[in-house]
């Protein structure tokens, strides 16, 4: 499988491109959430910093895997079979579940003001 | 989405790397479906994940930016409800992705999305809490 074959896969539905863009939108949503956590920094101490780092790490993981993801999708379309990215799905879903859980801990542990 | 070509597919297992065999077991065997369906399932998962992120952002925003509007009790209640919903939707999105992938590989009917009623009910509960609060405050 040459680069040209990956680049010029025969899918007029542009599935690899749309999938990469969907991951890109998710990455931007993660960055936006990390910016919102900044608002908690002066109020709740160090725990929001952990949330910001976790959010940005997840977003960074998406960013740095984008190129290989597009190549993987294009190759899969060309070969007629693509291996589902179970690792990326579980890590992303798990990270957001943990973010929500830690967010609840921050809120519940803080005294009512 | 409509398939215009059939998937050749390949039997699972054999002399493939260990990582692939583990993945095959998690995915419940079967054959790889049309690659476009696998990618479509991934995009649907991501749409659910962005829904979870929107709920997460909403929860943080309610907690952080409404100190002048709502009492601390109602602010924290609504924020926790939204974050709880975000957690369930994120987890449910993973299970849904896996169940759809398994159904496609084994050529069985796709499962119903159970996270839709969870999202609808959760949204209704959060809205009801706000409505009750606004009515009580004005009264």
Short mmCIF file of C-alpha atoms in Angstrom, two decimals:
data_model
loop_
_atom_site.label_atom_id
_atom_site.label_comp_id
_atom_site.label_asym_id
_atom_site.label_seq_id
_atom_site.Cartn_x
_atom_site.Cartn_y
_atom_site.Cartn_z
CA UNK A 1 0.00 0.00 0.00
CA UNK A 2 1.69 3.18 -1.15
CA UNK A 3 1.02 6.69 0.14
CA UNK A 4 -0.65 7.55 -3.18
CA UNK A 5 -3.10 4.67 -2.75
CA UNK A 6 -3.97 5.88 0.75
CA UNK A 7 -4.29 9.45 -0.39
CA UNK A 8 -6.53 8.56 -3.33
CA UNK A 9 -8.88 6.04 -1.76
CA UNK A 10 -11.99 5.32 -3.80
CA UNK A 11 -14.62 6.63 -1.38
CA UNK A 12 -16.60 9.58 -2.81
CA UNK A 13 -18.27 9.82 0.62
CA UNK A 14 -14.91 11.09 2.01
CA UNK A 15 -15.32 8.95 5.15
CA UNK A 16 -11.70 9.22 6.40
CA UNK A 17 -11.82 13.02 6.11
CA UNK A 18 -15.20 13.28 7.87
CA UNK A 19 -14.02 10.98 10.65
CA UNK A 20 -10.83 13.02 11.16
CA UNK A 21 -12.92 16.20 11.25
CA UNK A 22 -15.26 14.65 13.84
CA UNK A 23 -12.21 13.90 16.02
CA UNK A 24 -10.99 17.47 15.39
CA UNK A 25 -14.29 18.95 16.59
CA UNK A 26 -14.13 16.74 19.68
CA UNK A 27 -10.59 18.01 20.32
CA UNK A 28 -11.75 21.63 20.15
CA UNK A 29 -14.64 20.83 22.52
CA UNK A 30 -12.09 19.37 24.96
CA UNK A 31 -9.94 22.53 24.74
CA UNK A 32 -13.05 24.65 25.39
CA UNK A 33 -13.87 22.58 28.49
CA UNK A 34 -10.28 23.00 29.73
CA UNK A 35 -10.68 26.79 29.40
CA UNK A 36 -13.90 26.64 31.44
CA UNK A 37 -12.04 24.76 34.19
CA UNK A 38 -9.72 27.81 34.42
CA UNK A 39 -12.63 29.64 36.07
CA UNK A 40 -12.45 27.14 38.96
CA UNK A 41 -8.69 27.65 39.57
CA UNK A 42 -8.92 30.68 41.90
CA UNK A 43 -11.84 29.14 43.82
CA UNK A 44 -11.08 25.43 44.27
CA UNK A 45 -7.27 25.25 44.46
CA UNK A 46 -5.15 22.58 42.80
CA UNK A 47 -7.79 20.00 41.78
CA UNK A 48 -9.05 22.04 38.79
CA UNK A 49 -5.41 22.13 37.58
CA UNK A 50 -5.49 18.30 37.44
CA UNK A 51 -8.73 18.51 35.44
CA UNK A 52 -7.16 21.01 33.02
CA UNK A 53 -4.09 18.80 32.50
CA UNK A 54 -6.25 15.69 31.96
CA UNK A 55 -8.47 17.53 29.45
CA UNK A 56 -5.49 18.91 27.52
CA UNK A 57 -3.74 15.50 27.53
CA UNK A 58 -6.84 13.94 25.97
CA UNK A 59 -7.05 16.74 23.40
CA UNK A 60 -3.31 16.35 22.69
CA UNK A 61 -3.75 12.61 22.17
CA UNK A 62 -6.43 13.31 19.58
CA UNK A 63 -4.29 15.99 17.88
CA UNK A 64 -1.17 13.86 17.58
CA UNK A 65 -3.04 10.81 16.27
CA UNK A 66 -4.94 12.68 13.56
CA UNK A 67 -2.49 11.98 10.74
CA UNK A 68 -2.17 8.26 11.44
CA UNK A 69 -5.96 8.09 11.88
CA UNK A 70 -6.56 9.57 8.42
CA UNK A 71 -4.02 7.21 6.83
CA UNK A 72 -5.56 4.25 8.72
CA UNK A 73 -9.06 5.18 7.49
CA UNK A 74 -7.93 5.75 3.90
CA UNK A 75 -6.06 2.46 3.84
CA UNK A 76 -9.09 0.70 5.34
CA UNK A 77 -11.39 2.10 2.64
CA UNK A 78 -8.90 1.05 -0.07
CA UNK A 79 -8.55 -2.48 1.37
CA UNK A 80 -12.27 -2.94 2.08
CA UNK A 81 -11.82 -3.46 5.83
CA UNK A 82 -10.81 -1.16 8.65
CA UNK A 83 -9.82 -2.17 12.18
CA UNK A 84 -12.07 -0.38 14.71
CA UNK A 85 -10.08 2.00 16.92
CA UNK A 86 -11.24 0.49 20.22
CA UNK A 87 -8.37 2.05 22.20
CA UNK A 88 -9.13 5.61 21.12
CA UNK A 89 -12.85 5.15 21.79
CA UNK A 90 -12.39 3.72 25.30
CA UNK A 91 -9.67 6.22 26.32
CA UNK A 92 -11.71 9.22 25.13
CA UNK A 93 -14.96 8.03 26.71
CA UNK A 94 -13.18 7.04 29.92
CA UNK A 95 -11.33 10.36 30.17
CA UNK A 96 -14.57 12.33 29.88
CA UNK A 97 -16.27 10.09 32.45
CA UNK A 98 -13.37 10.69 34.87
CA UNK A 99 -13.49 14.46 34.18
CA UNK A 100 -17.21 14.55 35.02
CA UNK A 101 -16.64 12.45 38.17
CA UNK A 102 -13.77 14.66 39.41
CA UNK A 103 -15.85 17.76 38.60
CA UNK A 104 -18.60 16.41 40.86
CA UNK A 105 -16.04 15.73 43.60
CA UNK A 106 -14.83 19.35 43.36
CA UNK A 107 -18.38 20.70 43.64
CA UNK A 108 -19.60 18.38 46.40
CA UNK A 109 -16.42 18.69 48.51
CA UNK A 110 -16.51 22.49 48.49
CA UNK A 111 -18.52 24.23 51.24
CA UNK A 112 -21.71 26.09 50.29
CA UNK A 113 -20.88 29.75 49.92
CA UNK B 1 -25.72 5.73 4.66
CA UNK B 2 -25.96 3.10 2.00
CA UNK B 3 -23.41 0.45 1.12
CA UNK B 4 -22.78 -0.05 -2.54
CA UNK B 5 -20.10 -2.68 -2.13
CA UNK B 6 -19.90 -5.77 0.01
CA UNK B 7 -17.15 -6.30 2.55
CA UNK B 8 -14.75 -9.12 1.80
CA UNK B 9 -14.19 -9.70 5.54
CA UNK B 10 -11.76 -12.14 7.08
CA UNK B 11 -12.09 -14.70 9.84
CA UNK B 12 -10.84 -13.58 13.24
CA UNK B 13 -7.87 -15.13 15.06
CA UNK B 14 -5.30 -17.16 13.12
CA UNK B 15 -1.70 -15.95 13.10
CA UNK B 16 -2.57 -12.30 13.74
CA UNK B 17 -0.75 -10.28 16.45
CA UNK B 18 -1.85 -10.77 20.05
CA UNK B 19 -3.23 -7.21 20.28
CA UNK B 20 -5.55 -7.94 17.34
CA UNK B 21 -6.72 -11.22 18.89
CA UNK B 22 -7.61 -9.37 22.13
CA UNK B 23 -9.50 -6.75 20.11
CA UNK B 24 -11.35 -9.52 18.23
CA UNK B 25 -12.42 -11.09 21.52
CA UNK B 26 -13.68 -7.75 22.88
CA UNK B 27 -15.55 -7.15 19.63
CA UNK B 28 -17.21 -10.57 19.85
CA UNK B 29 -15.64 -12.25 16.81
CA UNK B 30 -17.48 -12.08 13.50
CA UNK B 31 -16.19 -10.39 10.38
CA UNK B 32 -15.09 -6.82 9.75
CA UNK B 33 -18.08 -4.94 8.27
CA UNK B 34 -17.89 -2.47 5.40
CA UNK B 35 -15.17 0.01 6.51
CA UNK B 36 -17.53 2.93 5.94
CA UNK B 37 -19.89 1.55 8.60
CA UNK B 38 -17.05 1.22 11.11
CA UNK B 39 -16.05 4.84 10.49
CA UNK B 40 -19.71 5.96 10.69
CA UNK B 41 -20.03 4.20 14.06
CA UNK B 42 -16.91 6.06 15.25
CA UNK B 43 -18.37 9.41 14.17
CA UNK B 44 -21.66 8.63 15.94
CA UNK B 45 -19.69 7.82 19.09
CA UNK B 46 -17.90 11.17 18.76
CA UNK B 47 -21.22 13.00 18.39
CA UNK B 48 -22.33 11.45 21.70
CA UNK B 49 -18.99 12.35 23.28
CA UNK B 50 -19.44 15.98 22.21
CA UNK B 51 -22.94 15.86 23.73
CA UNK B 52 -21.33 14.67 26.98
CA UNK B 53 -18.74 17.47 26.71
CA UNK B 54 -21.53 20.04 26.19
CA UNK B 55 -23.24 18.77 29.36
CA UNK B 56 -19.88 18.88 31.18
CA UNK B 57 -19.30 22.45 30.00
CA UNK B 58 -22.87 23.35 31.01
CA UNK B 59 -22.33 21.94 34.51
CA UNK B 60 -19.09 23.87 34.98
CA UNK B 61 -20.65 27.05 33.60
CA UNK B 62 -23.70 26.83 35.91
CA UNK B 63 -21.41 26.35 38.90
CA UNK B 64 -18.90 29.03 37.93
CA UNK B 65 -20.92 31.80 36.32
CA UNK B 66 -24.31 31.94 38.10
CA UNK B 67 -23.26 32.99 41.60
CA UNK B 68 -25.25 36.22 41.24
CA UNK B 69 -28.36 34.48 39.90
CA UNK B 70 -28.98 31.27 41.85
CA UNK B 71 -28.60 30.23 45.47
CA UNK B 72 -25.58 27.99 46.22
CA UNK B 73 -27.84 24.95 46.83
CA UNK B 74 -29.63 25.15 43.50
CA UNK B 75 -26.40 26.00 41.65
CA UNK B 76 -24.57 22.98 43.01
CA UNK B 77 -27.57 20.66 42.55
CA UNK B 78 -27.98 21.55 38.87
CA UNK B 79 -24.21 21.46 38.24
CA UNK B 80 -23.92 17.97 39.80
CA UNK B 81 -26.96 16.74 37.83
CA UNK B 82 -25.40 17.96 34.57
CA UNK B 83 -22.02 16.38 35.38
CA UNK B 84 -23.75 13.12 36.36
CA UNK B 85 -25.58 13.15 33.04
CA UNK B 86 -22.29 13.87 31.20
CA UNK B 87 -20.68 10.88 32.95
CA UNK B 88 -23.54 8.53 32.00
CA UNK B 89 -23.61 9.75 28.39
CA UNK B 90 -19.82 9.32 28.03
CA UNK B 91 -19.97 5.78 29.45
CA UNK B 92 -23.11 4.95 27.47
CA UNK B 93 -21.47 6.19 24.27
CA UNK B 94 -18.62 3.67 24.77
CA UNK B 95 -21.05 0.78 25.35
CA UNK B 96 -23.21 1.83 22.41
CA UNK B 97 -20.17 2.00 20.10
CA UNK B 98 -19.12 -1.49 21.23
CA UNK B 99 -22.62 -2.97 20.90
CA UNK B 100 -23.11 -1.51 17.41
CA UNK B 101 -19.66 -2.74 16.35
CA UNK B 102 -20.48 -6.25 17.65
CA UNK B 103 -23.88 -6.25 15.92
CA UNK B 104 -22.32 -5.17 12.61
CA UNK B 105 -19.59 -7.82 12.84
CA UNK B 106 -22.10 -10.58 13.59
CA UNK B 107 -24.70 -9.25 11.12
CA UNK B 108 -27.41 -8.93 13.77
CA UNK B 109 -29.90 -6.03 14.08
CA UNK B 110 -28.42 -2.86 15.58
CA UNK B 111 -29.34 -2.30 19.26
CA UNK B 112 -31.64 0.53 20.31
CA UNK B 113 -29.82 3.57 21.74
CA UNK B 114 -30.69 3.49 25.45
CA UNK B 115 -28.73 6.69 26.07
CA UNK B 116 -31.40 8.68 24.19
CA UNK B 117 -34.07 8.23 26.93
CA UNK B 118 -31.35 8.84 29.56
CA UNK B 119 -30.43 12.14 27.88
CA UNK B 120 -34.08 13.17 27.40
CA UNK B 121 -35.03 12.31 30.98
CA UNK B 122 -31.90 13.98 32.39
CA UNK B 123 -32.51 17.15 30.39
CA UNK B 124 -36.13 17.20 31.57
CA UNK B 125 -35.11 16.77 35.23
CA UNK B 126 -32.55 19.61 35.05
CA UNK B 127 -35.12 21.86 33.34
CA UNK B 128 -37.75 20.95 35.98
CA UNK B 129 -35.34 21.87 38.79
CA UNK B 130 -34.76 25.28 37.18
CA UNK B 131 -38.51 25.85 36.59
CA UNK B 132 -39.38 24.98 40.20
CA UNK B 133 -36.61 27.26 41.44
CA UNK B 134 -37.72 30.20 39.27
CA UNK B 135 -41.37 29.75 40.30
CA UNK B 136 -40.49 29.58 44.01
CA UNK B 137 -38.18 32.58 43.75
CA UNK B 138 -40.78 34.79 42.05
CA UNK B 139 -43.53 33.64 44.40
#
